[in-house]
Coordinates of C-alpha atoms in Angstrom, one line a residue:
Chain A
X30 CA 36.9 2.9 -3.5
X31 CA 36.5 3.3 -7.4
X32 CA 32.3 2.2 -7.2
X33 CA 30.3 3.0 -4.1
X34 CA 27.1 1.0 -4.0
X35 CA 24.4 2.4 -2.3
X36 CA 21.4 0.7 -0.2
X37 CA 18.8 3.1 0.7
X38 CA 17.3 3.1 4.2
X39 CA 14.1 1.2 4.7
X40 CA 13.5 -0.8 7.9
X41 CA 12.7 1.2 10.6
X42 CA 11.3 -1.1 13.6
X43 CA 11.6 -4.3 11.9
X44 CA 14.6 -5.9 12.0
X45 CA 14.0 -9.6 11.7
X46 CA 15.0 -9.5 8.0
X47 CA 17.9 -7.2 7.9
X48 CA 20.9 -8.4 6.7
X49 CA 23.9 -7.4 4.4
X50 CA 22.5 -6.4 0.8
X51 CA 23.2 -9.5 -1.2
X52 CA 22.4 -8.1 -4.7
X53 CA 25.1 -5.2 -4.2
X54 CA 27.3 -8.1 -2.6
X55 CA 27.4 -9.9 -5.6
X56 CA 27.9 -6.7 -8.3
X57 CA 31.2 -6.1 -5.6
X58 CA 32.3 -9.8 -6.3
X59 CA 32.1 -9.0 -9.9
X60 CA 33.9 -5.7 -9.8
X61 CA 36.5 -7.7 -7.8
X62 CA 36.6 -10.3 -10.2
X63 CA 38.0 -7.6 -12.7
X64 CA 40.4 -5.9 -10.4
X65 CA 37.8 -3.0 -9.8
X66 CA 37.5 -2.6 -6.2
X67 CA 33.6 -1.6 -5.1
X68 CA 32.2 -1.5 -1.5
X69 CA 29.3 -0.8 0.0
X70 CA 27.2 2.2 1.7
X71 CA 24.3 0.4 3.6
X72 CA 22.4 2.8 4.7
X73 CA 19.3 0.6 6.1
X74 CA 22.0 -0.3 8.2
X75 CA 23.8 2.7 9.3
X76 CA 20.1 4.6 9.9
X77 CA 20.2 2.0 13.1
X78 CA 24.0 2.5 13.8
X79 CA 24.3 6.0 12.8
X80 CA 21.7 8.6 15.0
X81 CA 22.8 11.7 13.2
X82 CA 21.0 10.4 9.7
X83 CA 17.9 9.8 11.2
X84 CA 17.7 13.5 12.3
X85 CA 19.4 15.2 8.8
X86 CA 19.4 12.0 5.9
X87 CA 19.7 13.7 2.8
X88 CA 22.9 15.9 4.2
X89 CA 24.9 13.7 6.2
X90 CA 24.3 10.2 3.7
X91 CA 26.1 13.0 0.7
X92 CA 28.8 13.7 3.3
X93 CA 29.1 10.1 3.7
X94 CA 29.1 9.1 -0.4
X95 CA 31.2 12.2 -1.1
X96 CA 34.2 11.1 1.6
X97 CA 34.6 7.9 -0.4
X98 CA 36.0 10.0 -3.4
X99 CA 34.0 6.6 -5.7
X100 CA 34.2 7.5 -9.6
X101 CA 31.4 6.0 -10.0
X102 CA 27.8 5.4 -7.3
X103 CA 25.6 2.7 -8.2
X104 CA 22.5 3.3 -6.4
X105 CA 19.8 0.1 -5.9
X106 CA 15.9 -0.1 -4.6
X107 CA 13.0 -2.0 -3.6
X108 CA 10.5 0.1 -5.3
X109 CA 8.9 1.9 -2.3
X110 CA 12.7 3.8 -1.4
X111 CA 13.7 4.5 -5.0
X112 CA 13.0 8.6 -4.3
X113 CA 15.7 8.4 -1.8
X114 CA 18.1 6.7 -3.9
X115 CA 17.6 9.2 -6.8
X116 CA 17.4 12.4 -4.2
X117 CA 20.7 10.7 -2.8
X118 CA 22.3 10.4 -6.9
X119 CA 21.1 13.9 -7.6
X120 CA 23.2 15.6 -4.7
X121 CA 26.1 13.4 -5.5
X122 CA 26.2 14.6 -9.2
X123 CA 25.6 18.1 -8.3
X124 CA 28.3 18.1 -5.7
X125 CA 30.9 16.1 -7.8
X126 CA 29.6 16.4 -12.1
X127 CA 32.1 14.2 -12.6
X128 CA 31.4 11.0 -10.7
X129 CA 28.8 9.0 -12.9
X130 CA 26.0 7.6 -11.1
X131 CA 23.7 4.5 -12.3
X132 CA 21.0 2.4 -11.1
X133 CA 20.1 -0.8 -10.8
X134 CA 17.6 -3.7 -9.1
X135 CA 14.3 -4.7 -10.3
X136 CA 12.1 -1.3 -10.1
X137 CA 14.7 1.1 -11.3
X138 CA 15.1 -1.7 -14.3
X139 CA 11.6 -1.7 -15.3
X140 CA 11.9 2.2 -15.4
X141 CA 15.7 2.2 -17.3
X142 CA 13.7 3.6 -20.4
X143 CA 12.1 6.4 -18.7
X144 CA 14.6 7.7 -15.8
X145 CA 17.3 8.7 -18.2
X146 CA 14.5 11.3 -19.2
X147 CA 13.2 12.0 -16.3
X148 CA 16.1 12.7 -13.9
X149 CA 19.5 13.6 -16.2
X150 CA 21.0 13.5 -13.2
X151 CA 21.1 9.4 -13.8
X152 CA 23.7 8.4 -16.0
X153 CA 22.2 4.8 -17.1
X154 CA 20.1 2.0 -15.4
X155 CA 21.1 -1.3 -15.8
X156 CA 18.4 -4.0 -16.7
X157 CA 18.1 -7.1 -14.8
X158 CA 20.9 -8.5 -13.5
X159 CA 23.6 -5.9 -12.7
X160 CA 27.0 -7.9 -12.3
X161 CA 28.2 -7.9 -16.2
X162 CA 26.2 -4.3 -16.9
X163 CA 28.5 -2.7 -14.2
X164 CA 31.7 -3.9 -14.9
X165 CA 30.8 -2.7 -18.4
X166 CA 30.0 0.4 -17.4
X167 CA 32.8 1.1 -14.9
X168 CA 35.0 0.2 -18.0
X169 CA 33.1 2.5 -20.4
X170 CA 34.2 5.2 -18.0
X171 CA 37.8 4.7 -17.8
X172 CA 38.0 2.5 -14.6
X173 CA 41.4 1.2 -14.7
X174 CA 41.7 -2.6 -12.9
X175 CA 44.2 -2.4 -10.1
X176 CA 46.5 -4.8 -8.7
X177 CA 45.6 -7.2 -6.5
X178 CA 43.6 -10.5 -5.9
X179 CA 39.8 -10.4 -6.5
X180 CA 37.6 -11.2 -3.4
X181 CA 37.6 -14.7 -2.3
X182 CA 34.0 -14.7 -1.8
X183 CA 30.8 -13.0 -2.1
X184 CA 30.3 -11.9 2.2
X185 CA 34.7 -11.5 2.2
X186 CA 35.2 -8.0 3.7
X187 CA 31.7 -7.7 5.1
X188 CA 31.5 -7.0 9.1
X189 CA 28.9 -9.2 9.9
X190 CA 28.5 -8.5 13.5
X191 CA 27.3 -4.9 12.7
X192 CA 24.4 -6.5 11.3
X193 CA 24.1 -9.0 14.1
X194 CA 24.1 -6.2 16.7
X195 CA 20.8 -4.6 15.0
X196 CA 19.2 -7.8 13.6
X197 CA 19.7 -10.5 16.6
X198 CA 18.3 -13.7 14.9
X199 CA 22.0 -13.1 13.2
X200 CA 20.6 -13.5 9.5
X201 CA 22.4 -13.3 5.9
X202 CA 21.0 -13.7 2.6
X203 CA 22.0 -16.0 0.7
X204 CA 21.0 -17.6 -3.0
X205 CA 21.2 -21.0 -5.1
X206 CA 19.2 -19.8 -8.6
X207 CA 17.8 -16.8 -10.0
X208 CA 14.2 -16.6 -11.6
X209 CA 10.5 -18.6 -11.4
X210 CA 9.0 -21.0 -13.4
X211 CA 5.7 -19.2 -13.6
X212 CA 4.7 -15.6 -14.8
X213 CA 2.3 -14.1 -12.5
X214 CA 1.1 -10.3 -13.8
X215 CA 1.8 -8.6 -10.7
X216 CA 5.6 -9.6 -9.9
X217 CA 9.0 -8.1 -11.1
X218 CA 10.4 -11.2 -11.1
X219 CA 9.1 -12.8 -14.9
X220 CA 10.4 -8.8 -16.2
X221 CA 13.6 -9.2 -14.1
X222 CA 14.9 -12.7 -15.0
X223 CA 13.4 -13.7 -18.3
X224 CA 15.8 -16.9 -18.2
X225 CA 15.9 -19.0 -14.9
X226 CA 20.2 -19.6 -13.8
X227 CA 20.8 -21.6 -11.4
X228 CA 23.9 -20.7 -9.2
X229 CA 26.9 -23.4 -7.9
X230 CA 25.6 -25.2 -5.1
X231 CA 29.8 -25.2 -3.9
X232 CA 30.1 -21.6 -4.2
X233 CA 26.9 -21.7 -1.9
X234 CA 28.0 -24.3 0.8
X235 CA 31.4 -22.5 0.7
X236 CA 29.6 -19.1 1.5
X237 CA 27.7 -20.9 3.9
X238 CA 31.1 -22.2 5.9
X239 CA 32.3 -18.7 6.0
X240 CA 29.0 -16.9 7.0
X241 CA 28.9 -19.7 10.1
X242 CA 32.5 -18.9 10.9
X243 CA 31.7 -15.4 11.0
X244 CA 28.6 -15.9 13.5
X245 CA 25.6 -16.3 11.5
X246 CA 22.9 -18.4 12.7
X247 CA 20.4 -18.5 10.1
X248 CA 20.3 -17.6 6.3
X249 CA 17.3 -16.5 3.9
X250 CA 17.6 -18.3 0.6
X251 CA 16.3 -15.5 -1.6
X252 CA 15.5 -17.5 -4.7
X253 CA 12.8 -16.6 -6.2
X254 CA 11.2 -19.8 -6.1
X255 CA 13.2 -22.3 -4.2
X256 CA 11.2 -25.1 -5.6
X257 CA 11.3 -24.2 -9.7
X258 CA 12.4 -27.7 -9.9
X259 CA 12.1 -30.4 -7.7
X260 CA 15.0 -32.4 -8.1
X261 CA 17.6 -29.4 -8.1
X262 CA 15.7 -28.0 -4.7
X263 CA 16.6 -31.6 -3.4
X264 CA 19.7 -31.5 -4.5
X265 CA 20.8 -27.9 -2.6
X266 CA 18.8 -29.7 0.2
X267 CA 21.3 -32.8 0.4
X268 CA 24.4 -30.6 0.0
X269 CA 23.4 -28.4 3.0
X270 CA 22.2 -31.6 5.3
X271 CA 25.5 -33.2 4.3
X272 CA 27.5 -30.0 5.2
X273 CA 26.1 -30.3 8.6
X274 CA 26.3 -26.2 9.3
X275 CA 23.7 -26.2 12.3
X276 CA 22.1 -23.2 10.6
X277 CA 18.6 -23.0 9.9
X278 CA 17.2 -21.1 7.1
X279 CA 13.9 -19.8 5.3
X280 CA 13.1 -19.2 1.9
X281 CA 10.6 -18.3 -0.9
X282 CA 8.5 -21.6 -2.4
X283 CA 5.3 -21.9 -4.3
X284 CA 2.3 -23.9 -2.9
X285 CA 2.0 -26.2 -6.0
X286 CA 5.7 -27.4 -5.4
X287 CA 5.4 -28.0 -1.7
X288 CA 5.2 -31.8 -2.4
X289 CA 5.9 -34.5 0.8
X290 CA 9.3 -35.1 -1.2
X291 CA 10.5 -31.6 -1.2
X292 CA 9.3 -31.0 2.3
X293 CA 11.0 -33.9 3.9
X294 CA 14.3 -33.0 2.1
X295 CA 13.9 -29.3 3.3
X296 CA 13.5 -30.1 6.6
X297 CA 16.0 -32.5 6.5
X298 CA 18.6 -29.7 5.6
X299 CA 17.4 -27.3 8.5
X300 CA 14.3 -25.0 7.0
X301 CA 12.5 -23.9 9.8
X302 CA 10.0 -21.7 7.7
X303 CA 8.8 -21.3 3.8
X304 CA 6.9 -17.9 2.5
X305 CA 4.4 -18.7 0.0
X306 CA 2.7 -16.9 -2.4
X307 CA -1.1 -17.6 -2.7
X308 CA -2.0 -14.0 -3.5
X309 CA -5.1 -14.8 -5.8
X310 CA -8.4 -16.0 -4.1
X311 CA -11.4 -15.5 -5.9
X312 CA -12.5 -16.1 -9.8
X313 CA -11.7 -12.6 -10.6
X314 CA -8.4 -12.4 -8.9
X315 CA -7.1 -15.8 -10.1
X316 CA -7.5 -14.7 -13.8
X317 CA -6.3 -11.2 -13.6
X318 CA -3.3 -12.3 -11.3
X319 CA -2.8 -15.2 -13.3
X320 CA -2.2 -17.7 -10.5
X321 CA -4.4 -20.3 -9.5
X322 CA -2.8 -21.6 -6.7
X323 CA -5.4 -21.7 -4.1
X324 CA -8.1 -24.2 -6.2
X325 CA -9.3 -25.1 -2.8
X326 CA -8.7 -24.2 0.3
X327 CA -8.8 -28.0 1.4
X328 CA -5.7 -28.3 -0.6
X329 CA -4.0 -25.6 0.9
X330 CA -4.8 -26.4 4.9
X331 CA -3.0 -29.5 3.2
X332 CA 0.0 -28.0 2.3
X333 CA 0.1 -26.0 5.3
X334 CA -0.2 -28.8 7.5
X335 CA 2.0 -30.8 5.7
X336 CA 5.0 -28.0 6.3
X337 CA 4.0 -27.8 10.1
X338 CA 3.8 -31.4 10.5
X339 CA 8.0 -30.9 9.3
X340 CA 8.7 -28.2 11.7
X341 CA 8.4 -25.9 8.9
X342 CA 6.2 -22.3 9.4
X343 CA 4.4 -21.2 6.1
X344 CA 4.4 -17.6 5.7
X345 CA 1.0 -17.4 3.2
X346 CA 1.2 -13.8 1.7
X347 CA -2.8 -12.9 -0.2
X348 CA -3.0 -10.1 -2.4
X349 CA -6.3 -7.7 -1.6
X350 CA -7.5 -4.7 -3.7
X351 CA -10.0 -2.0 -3.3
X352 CA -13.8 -2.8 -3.7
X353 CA -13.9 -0.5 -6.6
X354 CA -11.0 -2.6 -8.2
X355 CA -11.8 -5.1 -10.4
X356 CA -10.6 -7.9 -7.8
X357 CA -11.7 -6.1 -5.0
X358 CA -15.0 -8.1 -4.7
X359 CA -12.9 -11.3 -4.0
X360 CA -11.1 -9.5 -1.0
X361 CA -13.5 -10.7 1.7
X362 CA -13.3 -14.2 0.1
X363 CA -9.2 -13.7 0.4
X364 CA -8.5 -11.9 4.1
X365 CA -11.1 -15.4 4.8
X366 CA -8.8 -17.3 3.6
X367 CA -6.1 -15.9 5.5
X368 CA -7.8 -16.3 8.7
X369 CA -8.2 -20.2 7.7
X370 CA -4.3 -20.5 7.0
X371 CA -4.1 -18.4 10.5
X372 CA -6.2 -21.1 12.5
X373 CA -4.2 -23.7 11.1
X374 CA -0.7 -22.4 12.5
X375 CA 0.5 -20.3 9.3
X376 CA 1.6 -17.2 9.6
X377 CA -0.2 -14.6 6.9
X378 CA 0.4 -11.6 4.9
X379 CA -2.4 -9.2 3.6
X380 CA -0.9 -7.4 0.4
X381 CA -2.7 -4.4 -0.9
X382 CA -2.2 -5.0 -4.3
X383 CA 0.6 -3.1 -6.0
X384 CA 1.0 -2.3 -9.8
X385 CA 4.3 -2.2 -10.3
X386 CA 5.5 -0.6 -13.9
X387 CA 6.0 -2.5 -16.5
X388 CA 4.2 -5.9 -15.2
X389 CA 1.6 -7.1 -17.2
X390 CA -0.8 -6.1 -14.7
X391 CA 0.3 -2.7 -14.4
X392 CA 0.2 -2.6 -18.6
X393 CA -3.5 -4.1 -18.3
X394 CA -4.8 -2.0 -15.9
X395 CA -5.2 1.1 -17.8
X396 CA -5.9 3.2 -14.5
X397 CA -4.6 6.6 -13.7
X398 CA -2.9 7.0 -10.8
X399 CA -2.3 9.8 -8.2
X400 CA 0.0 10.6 -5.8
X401 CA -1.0 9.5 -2.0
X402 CA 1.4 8.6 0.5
X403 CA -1.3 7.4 2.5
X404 CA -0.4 3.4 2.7
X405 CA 3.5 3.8 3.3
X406 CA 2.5 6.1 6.7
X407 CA 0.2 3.7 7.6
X408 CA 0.6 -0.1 6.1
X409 CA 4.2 0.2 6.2
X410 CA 7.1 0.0 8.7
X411 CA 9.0 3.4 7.1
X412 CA 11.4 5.7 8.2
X413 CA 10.4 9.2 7.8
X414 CA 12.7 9.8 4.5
X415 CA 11.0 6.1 2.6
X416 CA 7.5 8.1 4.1
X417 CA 7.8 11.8 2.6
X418 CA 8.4 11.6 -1.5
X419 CA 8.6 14.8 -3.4
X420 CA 9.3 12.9 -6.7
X421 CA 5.8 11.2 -6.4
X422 CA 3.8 14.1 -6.4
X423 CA 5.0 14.8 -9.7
X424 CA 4.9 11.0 -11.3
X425 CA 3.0 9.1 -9.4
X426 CA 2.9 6.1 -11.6
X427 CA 6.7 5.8 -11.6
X428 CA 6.1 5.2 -7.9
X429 CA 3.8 2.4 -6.9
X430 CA 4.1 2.4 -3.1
X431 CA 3.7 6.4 -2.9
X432 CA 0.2 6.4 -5.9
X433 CA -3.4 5.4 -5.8
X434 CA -5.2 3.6 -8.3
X435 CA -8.9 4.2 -6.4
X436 CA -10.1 7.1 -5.3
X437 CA -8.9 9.0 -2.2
X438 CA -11.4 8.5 0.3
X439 CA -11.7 4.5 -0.8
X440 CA -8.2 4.0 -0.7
X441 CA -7.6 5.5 2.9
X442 CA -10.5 3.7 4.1
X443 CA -9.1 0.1 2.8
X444 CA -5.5 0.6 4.1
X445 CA -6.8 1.0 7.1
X446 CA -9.2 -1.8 6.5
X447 CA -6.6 -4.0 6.1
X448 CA -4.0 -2.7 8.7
X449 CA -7.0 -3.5 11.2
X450 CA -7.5 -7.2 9.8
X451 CA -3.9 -7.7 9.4
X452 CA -4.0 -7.1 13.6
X453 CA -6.7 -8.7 13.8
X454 CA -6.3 -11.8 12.4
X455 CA -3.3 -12.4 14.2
X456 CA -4.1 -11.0 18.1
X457 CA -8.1 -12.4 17.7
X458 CA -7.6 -15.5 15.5
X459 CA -9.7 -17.8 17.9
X460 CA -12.6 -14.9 18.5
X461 CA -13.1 -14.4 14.6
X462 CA -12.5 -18.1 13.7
X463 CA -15.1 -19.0 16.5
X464 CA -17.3 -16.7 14.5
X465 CA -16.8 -17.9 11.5
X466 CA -17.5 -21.8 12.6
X467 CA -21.0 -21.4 14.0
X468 CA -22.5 -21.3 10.5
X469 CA -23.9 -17.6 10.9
X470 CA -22.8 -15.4 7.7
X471 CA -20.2 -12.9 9.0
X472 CA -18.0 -10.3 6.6
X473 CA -14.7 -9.4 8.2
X474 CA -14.4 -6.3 6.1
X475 CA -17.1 -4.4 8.5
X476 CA -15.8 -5.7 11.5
X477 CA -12.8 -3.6 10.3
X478 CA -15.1 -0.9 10.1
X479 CA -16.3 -1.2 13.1
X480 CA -13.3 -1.0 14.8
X481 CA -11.6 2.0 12.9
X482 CA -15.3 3.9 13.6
X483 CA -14.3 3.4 17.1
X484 CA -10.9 4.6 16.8
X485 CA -10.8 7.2 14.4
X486 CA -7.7 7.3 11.8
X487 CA -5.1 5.9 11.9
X488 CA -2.6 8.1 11.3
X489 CA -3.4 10.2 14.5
X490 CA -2.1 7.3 16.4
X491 CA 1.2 7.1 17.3
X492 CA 3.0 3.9 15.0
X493 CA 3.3 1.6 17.5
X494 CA 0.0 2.3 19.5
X495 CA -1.8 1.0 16.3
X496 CA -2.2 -2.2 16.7
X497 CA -2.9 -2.3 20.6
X498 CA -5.4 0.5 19.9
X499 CA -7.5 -1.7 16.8
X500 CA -7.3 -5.0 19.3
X501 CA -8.5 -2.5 22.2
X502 CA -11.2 -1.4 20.3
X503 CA -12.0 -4.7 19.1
X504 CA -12.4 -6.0 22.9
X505 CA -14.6 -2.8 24.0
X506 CA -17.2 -3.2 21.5
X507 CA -19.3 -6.4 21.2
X508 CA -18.4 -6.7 17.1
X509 CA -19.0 -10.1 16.9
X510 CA -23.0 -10.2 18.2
X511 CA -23.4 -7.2 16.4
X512 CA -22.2 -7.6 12.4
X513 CA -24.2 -10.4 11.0
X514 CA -24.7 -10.6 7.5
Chain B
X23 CA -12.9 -22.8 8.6
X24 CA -10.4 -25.3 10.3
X25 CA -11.3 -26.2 13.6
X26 CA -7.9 -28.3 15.0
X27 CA -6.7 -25.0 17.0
X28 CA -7.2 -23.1 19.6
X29 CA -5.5 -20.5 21.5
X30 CA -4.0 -18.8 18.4
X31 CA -4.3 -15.2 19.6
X32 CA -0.8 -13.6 19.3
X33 CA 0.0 -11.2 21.7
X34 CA -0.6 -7.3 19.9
X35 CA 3.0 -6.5 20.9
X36 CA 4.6 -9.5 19.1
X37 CA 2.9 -8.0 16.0
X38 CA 5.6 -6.4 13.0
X39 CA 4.2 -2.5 13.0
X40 CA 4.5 -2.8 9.4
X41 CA 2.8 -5.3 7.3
X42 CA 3.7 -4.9 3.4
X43 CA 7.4 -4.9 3.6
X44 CA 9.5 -6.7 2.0
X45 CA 10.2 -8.9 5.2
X46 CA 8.7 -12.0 6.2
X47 CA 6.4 -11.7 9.2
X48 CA 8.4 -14.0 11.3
X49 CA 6.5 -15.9 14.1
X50 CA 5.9 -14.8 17.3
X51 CA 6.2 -17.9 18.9
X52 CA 9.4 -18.6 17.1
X53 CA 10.5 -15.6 18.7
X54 CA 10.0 -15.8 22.3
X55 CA 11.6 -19.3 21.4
X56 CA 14.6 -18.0 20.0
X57 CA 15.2 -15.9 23.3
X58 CA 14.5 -18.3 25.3
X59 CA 11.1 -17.1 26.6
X60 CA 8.4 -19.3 27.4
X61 CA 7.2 -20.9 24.0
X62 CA 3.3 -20.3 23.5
X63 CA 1.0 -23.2 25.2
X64 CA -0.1 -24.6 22.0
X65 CA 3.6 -24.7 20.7
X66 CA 2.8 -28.2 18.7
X67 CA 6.3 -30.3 19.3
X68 CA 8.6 -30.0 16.4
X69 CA 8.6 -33.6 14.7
X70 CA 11.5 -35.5 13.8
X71 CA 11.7 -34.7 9.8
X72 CA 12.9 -38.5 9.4
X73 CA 9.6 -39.1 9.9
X74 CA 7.0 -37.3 7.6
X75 CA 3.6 -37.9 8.1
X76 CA 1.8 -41.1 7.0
X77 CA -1.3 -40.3 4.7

């Protein structure tokens, strides 16, 4: 292949999201579209298939990018595996100086200023979206177009039951638009795609066909915000009930948007589930995140019941920071919250808030940062190479997942906080909620406490003796008479 | 705090082991349902969508 495009490892027990790598997908298209042919190296995918990288990573995934003899390795990231894919560019390029390597996706393009500088081993980064900034760049290295006809579609070529066989619920990414109508200071996405697209609803229906042909049972619209605008989210919606695929589907949504209308027509076209953003509770929070979407939490349970009442699971992510943050004293307020979009039938997600570089938070914030590897081991479901990261240690604010913005000792003891709520919340809902409805005043924060006191850290416990251990604790010790306050 | 449900306790080992990835945290019960295991008691029956909810 003339470009190898490279997906760094990063699920390591969870599987019910992995799928092919649409981003990479697409940049292949576009090669294709120009005669340059481009494939792709998955290796979140071959770390399951493949037993050998698990054991030696680093060696075997050069073997593997070396044997396809590419001119030019494009590597991508989501922010907490960028080490491995610039580790993985920095062998290639000492092996072979003459293939060019580049980067690409939204963390390595809110760094493209400073990696050039940083690692010389990195030819460029592309900003934002990669499909014309490749082809350019292939051609601004001599890549010569061969013969032959481009790729009839974006999955063409792609062996979907490989994924199938790791990831059961047979699941493929798909998108209709690109971009969100609001600007909140912690995400990529106002940095990534200043200028909303939206994408042809054919093209999509078409690569729906072919994705159902090929076995797929259920896709992940990845739009940033399927419901930007109303009428176009109703329109996608119509196309796929009229297509009549018998696939369901997920996708991303803001609260504000999830109006009776657009519910009703999602539903209608086979959306089973809807993650939702409500990240800010709290005075503090709302400002510095700059989203207000959670005015009350009447109007939310509204939402929330609305979308179940439709067959449709909200996923309602919150965003929690350390007390010594200056949100961190609306995080009891927030993991509340959570545990009243719990009781109602959502499904939840406890963020620890992340400064990504170059977000208007991150700018804000001021705050040094150190190296501490701390929350990947413990908050995050990591293979050993996304875990250890030598590059951190030596600039820690170029890596978000892998640095600290608190101090050590505070920061342990809140991942583990909310690791322990996180388990909590989900395996205890009716216990805390029961709490929390007879009227005596009850912090879920020391609860926490309570329980990791009993266990000790963490990180001494096996991965997936975590959870049971926290919900075993929980059981042995009579929390709930004893925290009042 | 809501007070329409009861029984939402999710068994531990239907839990994700991570909890900040990228992934969606899917649903347990949507799970077992999906492989055909017995759907949790308080499984609320899916609607039909051609009939939203009258407010």
């Amino acid at each position: 292949m003339q470009i190898a495009l490279v997906n760094p490892p990063r699920s390591n027990h969870d599987l019910a999201e992995l799928g092919p790598p649409l981003g990479l997908l697409n940049l292949t298209r576009a090669a294709g579209d120009v005669g340059i042919e481009a494939g792709i190296v998955d290796f979140n995918l071959l770390w399951h298939t493949t037993p050998d990288l698990q054991i030696h990573f680093y060696e075997r995934a050069t073997e593997l990018l070396l044997s396809t003899n590419a001119r030019i390795y494009g590597f991508t990231s989501m922010a907490v595996d960028s080490h491995v894919s610039l580790e993985l560019a920095r062998r290639v390029k000492e092996a072979n100086p003459r293939a060019r390597t580049v980067l690409g996706g939204t963390h390595f393009s809110a760094l493209a200023e400073r990696i050039p500088h940083e690692y010389p081993w990195v030819d460029r980064v592309i900003p934002r979206e990669g499909e014309g900034g490749l082809v350019d760049f292939a051609f601004a290295c001599g890549v010569q177009p061969r013969a032959g006809s481009p790729k009839a579609s974006t999955y063409s070529g792609v062996d979907l039951e490989q994924y199938f066989s790791v990831n059961p619920r047979r699941m493929v990414d798909v998108e209709s638009a690109r971009g969100c109508r609001f600007k909140c200071s912690f995400c990529y996405s106002p940095g990534h795609y200043p200028q909303r697209t939206s994408l042809d609803i054919s093209r999509l229906i078409a690569d729906l066909h072919e994705l159902r042909d090929g076995g797929a049972k259920h896709f992940f619209l990845v739009d940033d915000n399927f419901l930007n605008e109303e009428e176009r989210a109703i329109e996608v919606c119509a196309a796929l009930e009229a297509a009549s695929m018998d696939l369901t589907w997920h996708c991303y949504a803001t609260l504000p948007q999830l109006s009776p209308r657009a519910v009703v027509a999602m539903a209608h076209a086979g959306c089973v589930a809807v993650f939702t953003g409500i990240d800010a509770v709290g005075k503090d929070s709302q400002r510095t995140y700059g989203k207000r979407f959670a005015n009350s939490s009447e109007d939310s349970g509204r939402k929330i019941r609305l979308c179940l009442d439709h067959g449709i699971v909200p996923t309602c992510a919150f965003l929690v920071a350390p007390p010594s943050h200056p949100c961190g004293a609306d995080s009891e307020q927030t993991v509340k919250a959570a545990l009243s979009a719990r009781v109602l039938g959502a499904n939840i997600r406890l963020n620890i808030l992340t400064q990504y570089p170059g977000t208007r938070l991150a700018s804000d914030s001021g705050q040094p940062v150190e190296f501490d590897d701390y929350r990947v081991r413990v908050g995050l479901d990591a293979p050993a190479v996304i875990a250890s990261n030598d590059y951190a240690a030596v600039l820690p604010e170029l890596f978000p997942f892998h640095s600290r913005y608190v101090p050590s000792k505070e920061w342990r003891d809140f991942v583990q906080q909310v690791h322990c709520l996180f388990t909590l919340l989900y395996a205890r809902t009716d216990e805390l909620a029961d709490r929390l409805q007879q009227d005596r005043p009850t912090k879920l924060f020391p609860i926490a406490t309570q329980v990791l006191e009993e266990i000790g850290d963490l990180l001494r416990i096996d991965t997936l003796g975590r959870r049971q251990a926290e919900v075993i604790a929980f059981d042995s010790i009579n929390i709930l008479d004893q925290i009042a306050v | 705090m809501p007070k329409e449900r009861k029984d939402m306790n999710i068994p531990v080992e239907k839990l994700p082991v991570g909890q900040e990835n990228i992934a969606i945290v899917v649903s347990a019960r949507a799970t077992a349902a999906r492989e055909g295991q017995t759907p949790h008691p308080n499984k609320k029956k899916r609607k039909d969508p051609n009939q939203p909810k009258q407010r």
